[in-house]
Coordinates of C-alpha atoms in Angstrom, one line a residue:
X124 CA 4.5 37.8 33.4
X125 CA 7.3 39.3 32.1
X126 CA 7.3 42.4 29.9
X127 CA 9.6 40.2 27.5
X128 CA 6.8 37.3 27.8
X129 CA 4.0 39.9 27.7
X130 CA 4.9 41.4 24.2
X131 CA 5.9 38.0 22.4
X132 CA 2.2 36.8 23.6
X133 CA 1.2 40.2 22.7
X134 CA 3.0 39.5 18.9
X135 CA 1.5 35.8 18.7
X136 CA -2.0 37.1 19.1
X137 CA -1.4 39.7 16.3
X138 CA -1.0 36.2 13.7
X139 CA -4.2 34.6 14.1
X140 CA -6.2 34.9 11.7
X141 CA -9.7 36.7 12.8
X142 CA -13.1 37.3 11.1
X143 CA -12.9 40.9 10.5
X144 CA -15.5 43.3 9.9
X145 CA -14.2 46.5 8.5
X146 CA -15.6 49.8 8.6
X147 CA -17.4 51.0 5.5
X148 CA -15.7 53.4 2.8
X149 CA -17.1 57.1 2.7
X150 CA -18.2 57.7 -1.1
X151 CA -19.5 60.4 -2.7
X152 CA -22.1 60.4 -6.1
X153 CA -22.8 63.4 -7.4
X154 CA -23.9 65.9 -4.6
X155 CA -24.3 62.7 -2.0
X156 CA -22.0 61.2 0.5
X157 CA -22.7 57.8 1.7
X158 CA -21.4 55.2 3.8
X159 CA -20.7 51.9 2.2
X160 CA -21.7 48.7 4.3
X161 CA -19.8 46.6 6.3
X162 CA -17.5 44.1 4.6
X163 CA -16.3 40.9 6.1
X164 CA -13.1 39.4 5.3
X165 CA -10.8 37.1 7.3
X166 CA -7.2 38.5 7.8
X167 CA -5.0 38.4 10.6
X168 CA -5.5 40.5 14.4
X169 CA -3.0 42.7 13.6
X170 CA -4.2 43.8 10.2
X171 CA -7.8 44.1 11.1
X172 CA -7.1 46.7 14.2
X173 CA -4.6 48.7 11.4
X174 CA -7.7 48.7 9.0
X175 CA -9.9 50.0 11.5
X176 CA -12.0 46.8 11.6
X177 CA -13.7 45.2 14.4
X178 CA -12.8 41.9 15.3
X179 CA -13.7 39.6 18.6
X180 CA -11.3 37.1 20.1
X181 CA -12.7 34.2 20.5
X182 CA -12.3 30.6 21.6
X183 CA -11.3 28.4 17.9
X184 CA -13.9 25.3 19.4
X185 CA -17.0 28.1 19.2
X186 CA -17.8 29.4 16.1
X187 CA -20.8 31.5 16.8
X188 CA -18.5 34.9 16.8
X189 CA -17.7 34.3 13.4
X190 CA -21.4 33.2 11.9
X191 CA -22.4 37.0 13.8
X192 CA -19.8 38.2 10.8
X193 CA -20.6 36.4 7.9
X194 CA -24.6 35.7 8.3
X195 CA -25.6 39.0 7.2
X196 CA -23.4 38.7 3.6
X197 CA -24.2 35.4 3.2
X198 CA -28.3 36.0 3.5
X199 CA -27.8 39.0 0.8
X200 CA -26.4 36.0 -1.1
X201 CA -22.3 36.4 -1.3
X202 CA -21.1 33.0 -2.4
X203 CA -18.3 33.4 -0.2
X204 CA -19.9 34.3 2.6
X205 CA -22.7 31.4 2.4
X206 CA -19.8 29.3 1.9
X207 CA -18.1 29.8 5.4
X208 CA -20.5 30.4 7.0
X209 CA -21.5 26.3 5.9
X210 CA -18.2 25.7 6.9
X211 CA -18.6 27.3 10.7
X212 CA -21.8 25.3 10.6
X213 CA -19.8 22.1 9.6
X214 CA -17.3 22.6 12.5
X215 CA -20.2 23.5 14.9
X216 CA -21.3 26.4 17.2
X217 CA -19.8 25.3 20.6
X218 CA -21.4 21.9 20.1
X219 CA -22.1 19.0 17.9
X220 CA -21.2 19.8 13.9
X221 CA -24.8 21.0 12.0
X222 CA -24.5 18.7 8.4
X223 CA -27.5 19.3 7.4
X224 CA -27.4 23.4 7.8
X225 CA -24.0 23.3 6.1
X226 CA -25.3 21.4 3.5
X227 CA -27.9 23.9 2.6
X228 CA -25.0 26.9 2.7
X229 CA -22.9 24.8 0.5
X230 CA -25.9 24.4 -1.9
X231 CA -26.8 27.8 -2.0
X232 CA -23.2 29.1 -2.9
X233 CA -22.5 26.2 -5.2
X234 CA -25.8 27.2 -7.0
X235 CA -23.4 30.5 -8.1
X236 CA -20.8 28.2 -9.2
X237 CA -18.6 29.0 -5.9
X238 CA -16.2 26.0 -6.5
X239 CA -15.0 25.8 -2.8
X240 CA -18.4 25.5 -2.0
X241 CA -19.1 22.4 -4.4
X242 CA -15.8 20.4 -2.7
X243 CA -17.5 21.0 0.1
X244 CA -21.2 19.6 -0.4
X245 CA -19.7 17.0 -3.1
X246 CA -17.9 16.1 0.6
X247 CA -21.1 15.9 2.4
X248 CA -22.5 13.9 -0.3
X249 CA -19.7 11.7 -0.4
X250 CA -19.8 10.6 3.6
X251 CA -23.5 10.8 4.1
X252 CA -22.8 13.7 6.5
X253 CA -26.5 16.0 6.0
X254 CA -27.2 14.3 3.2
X255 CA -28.2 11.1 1.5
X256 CA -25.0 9.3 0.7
X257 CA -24.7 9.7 -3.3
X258 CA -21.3 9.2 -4.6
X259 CA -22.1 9.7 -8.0
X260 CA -23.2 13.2 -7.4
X261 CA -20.1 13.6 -5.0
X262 CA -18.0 12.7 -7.8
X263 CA -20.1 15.1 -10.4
X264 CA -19.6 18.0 -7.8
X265 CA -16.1 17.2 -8.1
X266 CA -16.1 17.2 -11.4
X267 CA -17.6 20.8 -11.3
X268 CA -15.2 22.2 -8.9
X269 CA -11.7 20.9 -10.6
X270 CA -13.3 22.1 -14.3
X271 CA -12.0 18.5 -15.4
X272 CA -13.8 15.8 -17.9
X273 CA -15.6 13.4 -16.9
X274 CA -12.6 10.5 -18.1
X275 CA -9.9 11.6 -15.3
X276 CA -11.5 12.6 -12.6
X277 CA -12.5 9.2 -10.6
X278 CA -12.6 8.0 -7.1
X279 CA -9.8 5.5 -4.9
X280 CA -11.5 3.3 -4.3
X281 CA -12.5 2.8 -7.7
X282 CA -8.8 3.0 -8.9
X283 CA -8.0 0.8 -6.1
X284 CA -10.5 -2.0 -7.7
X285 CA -9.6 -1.3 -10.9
X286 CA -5.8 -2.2 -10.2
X287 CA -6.5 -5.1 -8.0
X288 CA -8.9 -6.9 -10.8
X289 CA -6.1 -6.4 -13.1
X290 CA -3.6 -7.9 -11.2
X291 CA -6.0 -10.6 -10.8
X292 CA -5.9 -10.9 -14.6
X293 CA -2.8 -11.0 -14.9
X294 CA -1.6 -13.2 -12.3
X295 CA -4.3 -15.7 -13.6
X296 CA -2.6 -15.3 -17.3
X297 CA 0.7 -15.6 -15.7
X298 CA -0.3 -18.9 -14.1
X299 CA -1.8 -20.1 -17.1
X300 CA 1.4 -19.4 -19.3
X301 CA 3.5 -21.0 -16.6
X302 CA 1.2 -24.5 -16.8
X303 CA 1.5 -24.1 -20.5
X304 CA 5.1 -24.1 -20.6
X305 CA 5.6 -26.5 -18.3
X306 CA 3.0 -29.1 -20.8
X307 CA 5.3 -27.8 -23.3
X308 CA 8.5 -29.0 -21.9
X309 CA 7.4 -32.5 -20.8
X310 CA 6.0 -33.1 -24.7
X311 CA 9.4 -31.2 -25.9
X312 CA 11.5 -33.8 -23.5
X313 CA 9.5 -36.9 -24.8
X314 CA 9.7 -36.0 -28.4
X315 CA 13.4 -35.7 -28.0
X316 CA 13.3 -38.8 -26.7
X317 CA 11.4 -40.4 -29.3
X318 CA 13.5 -38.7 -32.0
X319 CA 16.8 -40.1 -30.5
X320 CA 15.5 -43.8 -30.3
X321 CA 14.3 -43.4 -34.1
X322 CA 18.2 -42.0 -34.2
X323 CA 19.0 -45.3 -32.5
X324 CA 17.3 -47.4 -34.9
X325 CA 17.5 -45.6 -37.6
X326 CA 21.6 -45.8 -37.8
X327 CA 21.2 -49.9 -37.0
X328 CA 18.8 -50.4 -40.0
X329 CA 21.6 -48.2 -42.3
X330 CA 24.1 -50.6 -41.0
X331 CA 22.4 -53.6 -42.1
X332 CA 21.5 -52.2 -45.8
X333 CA 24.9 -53.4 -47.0
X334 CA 24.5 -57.1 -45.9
X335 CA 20.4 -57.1 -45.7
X336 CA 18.1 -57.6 -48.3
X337 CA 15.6 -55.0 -49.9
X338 CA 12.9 -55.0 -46.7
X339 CA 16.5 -53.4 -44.2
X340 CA 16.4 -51.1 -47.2
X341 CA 13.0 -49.7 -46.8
X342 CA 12.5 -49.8 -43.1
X343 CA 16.0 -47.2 -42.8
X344 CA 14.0 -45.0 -45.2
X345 CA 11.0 -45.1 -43.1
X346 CA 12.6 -44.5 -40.3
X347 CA 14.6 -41.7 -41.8
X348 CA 11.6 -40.0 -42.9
X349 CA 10.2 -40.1 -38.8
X350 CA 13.3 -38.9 -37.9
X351 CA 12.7 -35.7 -39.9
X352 CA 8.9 -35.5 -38.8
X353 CA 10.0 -35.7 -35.2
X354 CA 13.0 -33.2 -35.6
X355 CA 10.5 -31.0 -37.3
X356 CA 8.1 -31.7 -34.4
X357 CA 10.9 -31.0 -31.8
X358 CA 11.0 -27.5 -34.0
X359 CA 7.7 -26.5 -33.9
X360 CA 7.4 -27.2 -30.2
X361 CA 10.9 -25.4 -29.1
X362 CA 9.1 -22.4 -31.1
X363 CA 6.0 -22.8 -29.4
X364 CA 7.7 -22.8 -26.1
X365 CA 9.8 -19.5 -26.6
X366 CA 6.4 -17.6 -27.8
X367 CA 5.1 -18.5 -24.8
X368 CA 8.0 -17.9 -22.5
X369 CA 8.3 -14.5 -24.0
X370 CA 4.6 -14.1 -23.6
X371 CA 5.2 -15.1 -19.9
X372 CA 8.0 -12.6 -19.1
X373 CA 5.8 -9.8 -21.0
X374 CA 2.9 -10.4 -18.5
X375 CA 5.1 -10.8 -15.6
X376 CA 6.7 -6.9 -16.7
X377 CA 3.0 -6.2 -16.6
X378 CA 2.4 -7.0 -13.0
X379 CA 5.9 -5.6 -12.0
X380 CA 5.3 -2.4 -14.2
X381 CA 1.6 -2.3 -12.1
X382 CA 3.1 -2.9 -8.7
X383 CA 6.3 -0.6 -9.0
X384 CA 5.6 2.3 -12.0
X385 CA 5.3 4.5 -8.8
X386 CA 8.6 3.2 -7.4
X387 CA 11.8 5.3 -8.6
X388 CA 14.9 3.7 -8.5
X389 CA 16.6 4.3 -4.8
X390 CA 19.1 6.7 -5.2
X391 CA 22.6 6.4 -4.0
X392 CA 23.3 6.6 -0.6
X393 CA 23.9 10.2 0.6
X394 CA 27.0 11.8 2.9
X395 CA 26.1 12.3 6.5
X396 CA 24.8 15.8 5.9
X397 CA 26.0 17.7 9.5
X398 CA 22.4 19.7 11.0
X399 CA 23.3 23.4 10.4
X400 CA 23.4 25.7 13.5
X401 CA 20.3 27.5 14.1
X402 CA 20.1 30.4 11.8
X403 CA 18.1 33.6 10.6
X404 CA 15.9 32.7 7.8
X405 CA 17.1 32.0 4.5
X406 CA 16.7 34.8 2.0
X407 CA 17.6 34.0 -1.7
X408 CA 16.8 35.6 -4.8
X409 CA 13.5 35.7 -5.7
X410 CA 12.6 33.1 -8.2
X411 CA 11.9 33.5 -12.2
X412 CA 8.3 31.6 -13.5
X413 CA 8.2 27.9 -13.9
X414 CA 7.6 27.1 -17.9
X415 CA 7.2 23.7 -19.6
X416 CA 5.5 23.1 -23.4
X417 CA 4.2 26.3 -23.3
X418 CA 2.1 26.1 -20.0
X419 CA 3.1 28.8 -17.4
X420 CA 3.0 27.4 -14.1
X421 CA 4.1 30.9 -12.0
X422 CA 6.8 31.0 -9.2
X423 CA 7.6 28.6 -6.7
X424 CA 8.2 29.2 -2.9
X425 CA 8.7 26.9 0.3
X426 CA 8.5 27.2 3.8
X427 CA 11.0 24.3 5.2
X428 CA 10.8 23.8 9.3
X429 CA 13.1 21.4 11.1
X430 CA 12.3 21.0 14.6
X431 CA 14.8 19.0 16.5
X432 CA 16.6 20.8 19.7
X433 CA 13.7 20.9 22.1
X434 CA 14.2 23.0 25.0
X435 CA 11.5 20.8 27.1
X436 CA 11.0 17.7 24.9
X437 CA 12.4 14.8 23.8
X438 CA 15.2 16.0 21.2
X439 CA 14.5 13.6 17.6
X440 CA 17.0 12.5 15.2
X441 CA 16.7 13.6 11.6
X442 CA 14.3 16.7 11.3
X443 CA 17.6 19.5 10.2
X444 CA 19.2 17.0 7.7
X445 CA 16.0 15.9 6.7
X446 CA 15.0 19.8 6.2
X447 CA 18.6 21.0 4.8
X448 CA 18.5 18.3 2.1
X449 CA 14.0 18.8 1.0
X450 CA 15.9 22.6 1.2
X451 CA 18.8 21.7 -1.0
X452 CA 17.2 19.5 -3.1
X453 CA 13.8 22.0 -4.0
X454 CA 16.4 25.3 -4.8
X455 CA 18.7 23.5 -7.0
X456 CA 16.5 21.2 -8.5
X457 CA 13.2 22.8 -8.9
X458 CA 13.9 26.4 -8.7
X459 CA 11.9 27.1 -5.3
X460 CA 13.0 30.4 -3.4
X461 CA 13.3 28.6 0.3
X462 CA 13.0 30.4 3.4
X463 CA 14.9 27.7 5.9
X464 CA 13.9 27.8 9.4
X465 CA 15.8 25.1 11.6
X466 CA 15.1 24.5 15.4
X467 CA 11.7 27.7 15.2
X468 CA 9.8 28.7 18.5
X469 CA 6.1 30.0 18.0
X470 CA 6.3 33.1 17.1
X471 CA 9.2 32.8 14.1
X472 CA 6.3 29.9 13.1
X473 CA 3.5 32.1 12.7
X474 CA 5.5 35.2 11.7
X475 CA 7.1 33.0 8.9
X476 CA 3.2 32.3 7.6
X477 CA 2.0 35.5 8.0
X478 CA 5.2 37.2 6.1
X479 CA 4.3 34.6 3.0
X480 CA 0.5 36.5 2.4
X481 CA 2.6 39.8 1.6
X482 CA 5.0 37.9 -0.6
X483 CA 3.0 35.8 -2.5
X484 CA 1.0 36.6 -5.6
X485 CA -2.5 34.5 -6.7
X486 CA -0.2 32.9 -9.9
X487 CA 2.4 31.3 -7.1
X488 CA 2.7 28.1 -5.8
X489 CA 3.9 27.3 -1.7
X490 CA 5.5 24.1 -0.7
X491 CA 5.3 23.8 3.2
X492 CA 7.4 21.1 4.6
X493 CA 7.7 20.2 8.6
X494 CA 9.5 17.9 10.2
X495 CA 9.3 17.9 14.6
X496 CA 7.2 16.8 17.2
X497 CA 3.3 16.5 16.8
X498 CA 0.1 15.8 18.9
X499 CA -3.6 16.1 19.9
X500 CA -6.0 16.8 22.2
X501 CA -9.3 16.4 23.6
X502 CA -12.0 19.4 23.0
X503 CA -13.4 19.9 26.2
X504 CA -16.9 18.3 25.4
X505 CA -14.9 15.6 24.1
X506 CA -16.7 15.7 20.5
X507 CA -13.8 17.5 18.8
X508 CA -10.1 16.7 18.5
X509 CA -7.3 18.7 18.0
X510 CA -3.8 18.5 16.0
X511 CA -0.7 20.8 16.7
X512 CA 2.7 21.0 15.5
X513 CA 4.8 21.6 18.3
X514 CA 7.3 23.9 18.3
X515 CA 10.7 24.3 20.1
X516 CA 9.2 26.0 23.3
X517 CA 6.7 24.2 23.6
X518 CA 6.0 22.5 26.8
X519 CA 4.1 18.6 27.2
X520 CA 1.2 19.7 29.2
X521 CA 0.9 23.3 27.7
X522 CA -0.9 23.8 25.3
X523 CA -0.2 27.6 25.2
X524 CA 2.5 27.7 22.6
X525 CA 1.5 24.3 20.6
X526 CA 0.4 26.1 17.2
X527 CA -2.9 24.2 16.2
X528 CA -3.4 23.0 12.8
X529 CA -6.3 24.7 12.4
X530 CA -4.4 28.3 12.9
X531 CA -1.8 27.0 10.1
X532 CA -4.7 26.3 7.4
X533 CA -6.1 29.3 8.0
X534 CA -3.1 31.0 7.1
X535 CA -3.2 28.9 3.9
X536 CA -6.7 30.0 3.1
X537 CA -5.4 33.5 3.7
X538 CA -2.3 33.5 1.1
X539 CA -3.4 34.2 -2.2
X540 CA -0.8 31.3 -4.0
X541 CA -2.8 29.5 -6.6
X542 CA -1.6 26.1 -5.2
X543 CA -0.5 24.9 -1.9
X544 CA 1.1 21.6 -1.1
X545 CA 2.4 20.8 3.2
X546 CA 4.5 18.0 3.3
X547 CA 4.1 17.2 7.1
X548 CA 6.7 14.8 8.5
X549 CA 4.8 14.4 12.2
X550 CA 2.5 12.9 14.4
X551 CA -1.1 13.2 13.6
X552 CA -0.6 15.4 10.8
X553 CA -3.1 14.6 8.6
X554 CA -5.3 16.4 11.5
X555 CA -4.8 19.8 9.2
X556 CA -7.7 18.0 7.4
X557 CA -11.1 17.9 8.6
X558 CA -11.4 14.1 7.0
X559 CA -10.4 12.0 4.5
X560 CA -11.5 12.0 1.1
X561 CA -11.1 9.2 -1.3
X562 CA -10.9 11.3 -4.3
X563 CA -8.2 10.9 -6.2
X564 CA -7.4 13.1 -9.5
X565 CA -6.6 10.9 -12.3
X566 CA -3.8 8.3 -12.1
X567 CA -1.0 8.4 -9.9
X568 CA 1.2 6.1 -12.4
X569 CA 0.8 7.5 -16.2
X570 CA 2.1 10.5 -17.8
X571 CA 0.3 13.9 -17.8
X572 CA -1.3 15.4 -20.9
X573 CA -1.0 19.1 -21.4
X574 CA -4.8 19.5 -21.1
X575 CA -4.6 18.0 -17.8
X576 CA -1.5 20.1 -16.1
X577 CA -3.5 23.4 -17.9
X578 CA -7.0 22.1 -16.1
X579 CA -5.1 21.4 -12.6
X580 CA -3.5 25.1 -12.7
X581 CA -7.2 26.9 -13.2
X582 CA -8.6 26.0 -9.7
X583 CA -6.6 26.2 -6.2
X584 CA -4.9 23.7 -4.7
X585 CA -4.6 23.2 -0.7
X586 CA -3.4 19.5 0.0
X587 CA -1.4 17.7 2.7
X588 CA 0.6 14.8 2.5
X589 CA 1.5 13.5 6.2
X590 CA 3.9 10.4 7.1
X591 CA 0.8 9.1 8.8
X592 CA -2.6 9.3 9.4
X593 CA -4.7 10.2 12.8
X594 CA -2.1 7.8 14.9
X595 CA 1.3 8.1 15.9
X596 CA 3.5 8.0 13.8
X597 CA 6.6 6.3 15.2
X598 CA 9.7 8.0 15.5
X599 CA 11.8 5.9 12.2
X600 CA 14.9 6.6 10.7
X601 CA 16.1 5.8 7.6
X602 CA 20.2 7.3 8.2
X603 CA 20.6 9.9 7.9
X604 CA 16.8 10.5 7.5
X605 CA 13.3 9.9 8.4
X606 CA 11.3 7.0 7.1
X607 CA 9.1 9.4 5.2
X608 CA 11.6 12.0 4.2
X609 CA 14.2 9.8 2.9
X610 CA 11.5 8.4 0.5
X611 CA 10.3 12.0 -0.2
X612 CA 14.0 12.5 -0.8
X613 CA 14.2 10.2 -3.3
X614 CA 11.0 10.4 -5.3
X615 CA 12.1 14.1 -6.0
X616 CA 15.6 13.3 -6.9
X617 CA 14.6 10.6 -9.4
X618 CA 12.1 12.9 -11.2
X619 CA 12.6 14.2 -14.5
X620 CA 9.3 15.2 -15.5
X621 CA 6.3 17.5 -14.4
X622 CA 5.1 15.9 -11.2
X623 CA 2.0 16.1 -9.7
X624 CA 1.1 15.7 -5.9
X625 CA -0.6 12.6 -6.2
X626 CA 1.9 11.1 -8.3
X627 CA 4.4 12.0 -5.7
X628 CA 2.0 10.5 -2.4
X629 CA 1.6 7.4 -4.7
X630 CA 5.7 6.6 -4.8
X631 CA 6.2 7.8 -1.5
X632 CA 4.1 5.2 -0.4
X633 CA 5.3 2.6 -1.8
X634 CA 8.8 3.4 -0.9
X635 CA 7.3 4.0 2.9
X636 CA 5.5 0.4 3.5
X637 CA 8.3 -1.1 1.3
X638 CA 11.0 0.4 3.9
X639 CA 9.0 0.1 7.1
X640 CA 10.3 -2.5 9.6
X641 CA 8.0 -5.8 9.9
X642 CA 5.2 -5.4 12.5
X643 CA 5.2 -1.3 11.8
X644 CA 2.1 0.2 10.2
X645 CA 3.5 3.3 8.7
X646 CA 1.5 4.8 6.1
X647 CA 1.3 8.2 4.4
X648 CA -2.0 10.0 3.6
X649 CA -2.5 12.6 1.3
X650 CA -6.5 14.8 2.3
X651 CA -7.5 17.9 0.7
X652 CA -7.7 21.3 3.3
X653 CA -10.7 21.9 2.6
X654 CA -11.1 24.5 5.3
X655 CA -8.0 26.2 3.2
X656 CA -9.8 26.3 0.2
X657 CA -9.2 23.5 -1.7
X658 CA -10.6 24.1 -5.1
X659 CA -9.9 21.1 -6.7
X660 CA -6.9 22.0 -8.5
X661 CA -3.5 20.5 -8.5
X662 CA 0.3 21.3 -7.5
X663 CA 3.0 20.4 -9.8
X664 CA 6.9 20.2 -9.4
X665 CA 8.6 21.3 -12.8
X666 CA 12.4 20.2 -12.8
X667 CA 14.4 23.4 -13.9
X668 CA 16.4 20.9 -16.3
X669 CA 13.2 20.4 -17.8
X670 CA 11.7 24.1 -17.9
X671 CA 11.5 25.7 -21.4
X672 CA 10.5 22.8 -23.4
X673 CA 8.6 23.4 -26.2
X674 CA 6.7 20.5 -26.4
X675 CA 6.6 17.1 -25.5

């Protein structure tokens, strides 16, 4: 190896993130000097050797290195520690995952009120993994974590029903009108006929007054007088049909306001945006504090990679305009200071994540978007599978430089932003989450009370939204952009209000399977990172038109 290849390996290894145990601190009481104990914290290679801590490099699919670190905390009972070390327990020691140990770590720190911890067994709980399947207390430890009431806090599938029993409704109300007006209009069309043959006779019996005798008389007032019933009749009905109609076209907004509330209008098409030459990263000014009604949502950063130019795979098609215009479109419209990295190898990768722990404070928010090639692989024993983005230098049957997505979420856990949101345009990139949760916060279609934005800023947020799920995602465009991003794109331009993630994966789906060619599954997923340290809270996008507002 070359000395070059030797000290970028050498700087790689430095980003990982380890479980470090550092020295103790020398203190002094009175006349006595003691030595503190060990404290275990999980940082990256590099800062644990400059902190004088001890650290052992080990392989990511064997966890019993870092359950040596954090047993000893955990057992004097330090949430934290009791909660990873369920978590190493959950991902198992070299061999099949231990539920039901997990389970009792989770308990024991959710017992202190550790809110990571409660995600984590109300996850358990919710699968059957270690536990009894018990949704209800899933959804209560939920409840727990995210600090939310009871009323908005509710499962998927439950949502799901709900919506799909009311679209039921209404389609069977709409059907009903629609029989009703059709009655309507066959009696309207015979009473008009019945009212223009009393017309008929009616003018023959006036025409015969002047030459009949008294009986032509009376009948052309009798008929008169059912002439004006059935014109009154005719009326009544022609009312009774535009109620209905109206009532009609009010249900049928229902059903469209149901199916497409998450559905922006599609903006107008966009100039062929020319990729930008690869660059150094992007270094604005740093970003003022996101207000709006009086609710202080902190700064707002993002990370934007656009892999395209591969120096031993397959180039794609969109990744730099998609990432120049999620770039563009986050500065200028949302006030995010973006750091821009188009065409990055490994190491600008990790260095990019690990620069963003020394930047970012605990009140922050991060937006991570990536667009390039994706994949997975086998654990040895074949019980575990793998996800990676793939950067530009990476090779097809290498696995040495494909950065796993396990590596990228601890890097989330480690950077103290209160919320964290990836946007992952690639293959198999909802594989940055352990599974899939069906928990949905609230509604992804109705406004957002003040209460709820204040209760989704108290916990943190780690969340990714991915174009697929754990199968390829086929390579789409969209000109000049992806399938996914160019309905991202538009979602965000459209927006004029606070926006919460889930609001944002509910009309990016729709504009995804609405777009997506016939006989091509395409759809987004949006999983909490648990192993990040999803918290249960929320991430937000606050337009700057609409910061400062006073009140809604």
């Amino acid at each position: 190896m070359s000395p070059e290849l030797a000290a970028r390996a050498a700087s790689v290894d430095d980003f990982y993130i380890v479980d470090c145990l550092l020295t103790g601190q020398v203190r002094r009481l009175g006349g006595a000097t003691f030595l503190t104990p060990r404290r275990a914290i999980r940082t990256t290679a590099q800062d644990c050797r400059i902190r004088g801590g001890e650290y052992v490099a080990y392989d990511r699919a064997d966890y019993r290195t870092a359950l040596s670190v954090w047993l000893e905390s955990a057992e004097a009972g330090d949430a934290e520690a009791q909660n990873y070390v369920g978590e190493i327990f959950e991902k198992g020691l070299g061999t099949e995952p231990d539920y039901v140990s997990a389970a009792a770590w989770y308990r024991r720190a959710a017992d202190q009120g550790y809110a990571r911890a409660k995600i984590n067994l109300g996850f358990l709980y919710e699968q059957g993994l270690g536990v009894t399947q018990d949704r209800a207390r899933a959804l209560n430890l939920y409840r727990q974590a995210s600090g939310v009431s009871e009323d908005p806090l509710v499962f998927r599938s439950d949502v799901t029903e709900e919506m799909e029993a009311l679209r039921a409704q209404l389609g069977a109300q709409v059907e009903q009108a629609e029989r009703q007006a059709e009655a309507l209009q066959q009696q309207r069309q015979q009473l008009i006929r019945e009212r223009d043959e009393l017309q008929r006779r009616l003018s023959q019996a006036q025409a015969a007054v002047g030459t009949a005798d008294a009986e032509a008389e009376a009948e052309a007032r009798a008929l008169a007088q059912q002439l004006e019933e059935a014109r009154g009749r005719v009326e009544a009905l022609e009312s009774q049909a535009q109620r209905t109609s109206e009532e009609r076209e009010a249900l049928v907004a229902q059903m469209s306001e149901l199916q497409d509330a998450d559905t922006p209008p599609r903006a107008a098409p966009e100039p062929t945006v020319t990729p930008p030459e690869p660059a150094e990263v992007d270094e604005p000014a740093a970003p003022g504090p996101a207000s709006f009604a009086g609710i202080d949502f902190g700064r707002y950063y993002a990370l934007v990679i656009g892999n395209q130019e591969y120096q031993f795979l397959d180039d794609l098609e969109s990744p730099l305009t998609d990432a120049q215009r999620i770039s563009q479109l986050l500065q200028n419209r949302y006030g995010f200071q973006v750091i821009f990295l188009p065409n990055a190898d490994q190491v600008q990768t990790l260095s990019a994540l690990n620069d963003l722990h020394e930047r970012i404070t605990e009140r922050d928010n991060l937006l991570i978007y990536y667009a390039g090639h994706g994949n997975r692989s086998d654990r040895e024993d074949g019980r575990r599978q793998r996800s990676y983005w793939l950067p530009v230098d990476a090779e097809a049957e290498r696995l040495v430089r494909w950065i796993n997505n396990a590596v990228i979420s601890d890097h989330l856990d480690r950077i103290r932003a209160r919320s964290i949101l990836v946007l992952a345009d690639s293959v198999f990139a909802s594989g940055m989450a352990s599974g899939a949760s069906s928990l949905l916060l609230g509604s992804g279609q109705r406004r957002l009370s003040d209460e709820e934005i204040r209760a989704g800023l108290q916990r943190r947020a780690r969340i990714v939204i991915s174009s697929g799920g754990e199968r390829p995602v086929p390579d789409l465009t969209d000109r000049p952009h992806s399938l996914f991003s160019r309905s991202l794109i538009e979602v965000l331009e459209g927006n004029q209000d606070v926006l919460r993630e889930n609001m944002l994966f509910a009309q990016v789906a729709v504009n995804v399977r609405r777009r997506a060619s016939e006989g091509i599954s395409l759809t987004p997923e949006m999983r909490p990172i648990r192993a990040a340290g999803h918290e249960g809270g929320d991430f937000y996008f606050v337009p700057t038109a609409a910061r400062g507002v006073a009140s809604r």
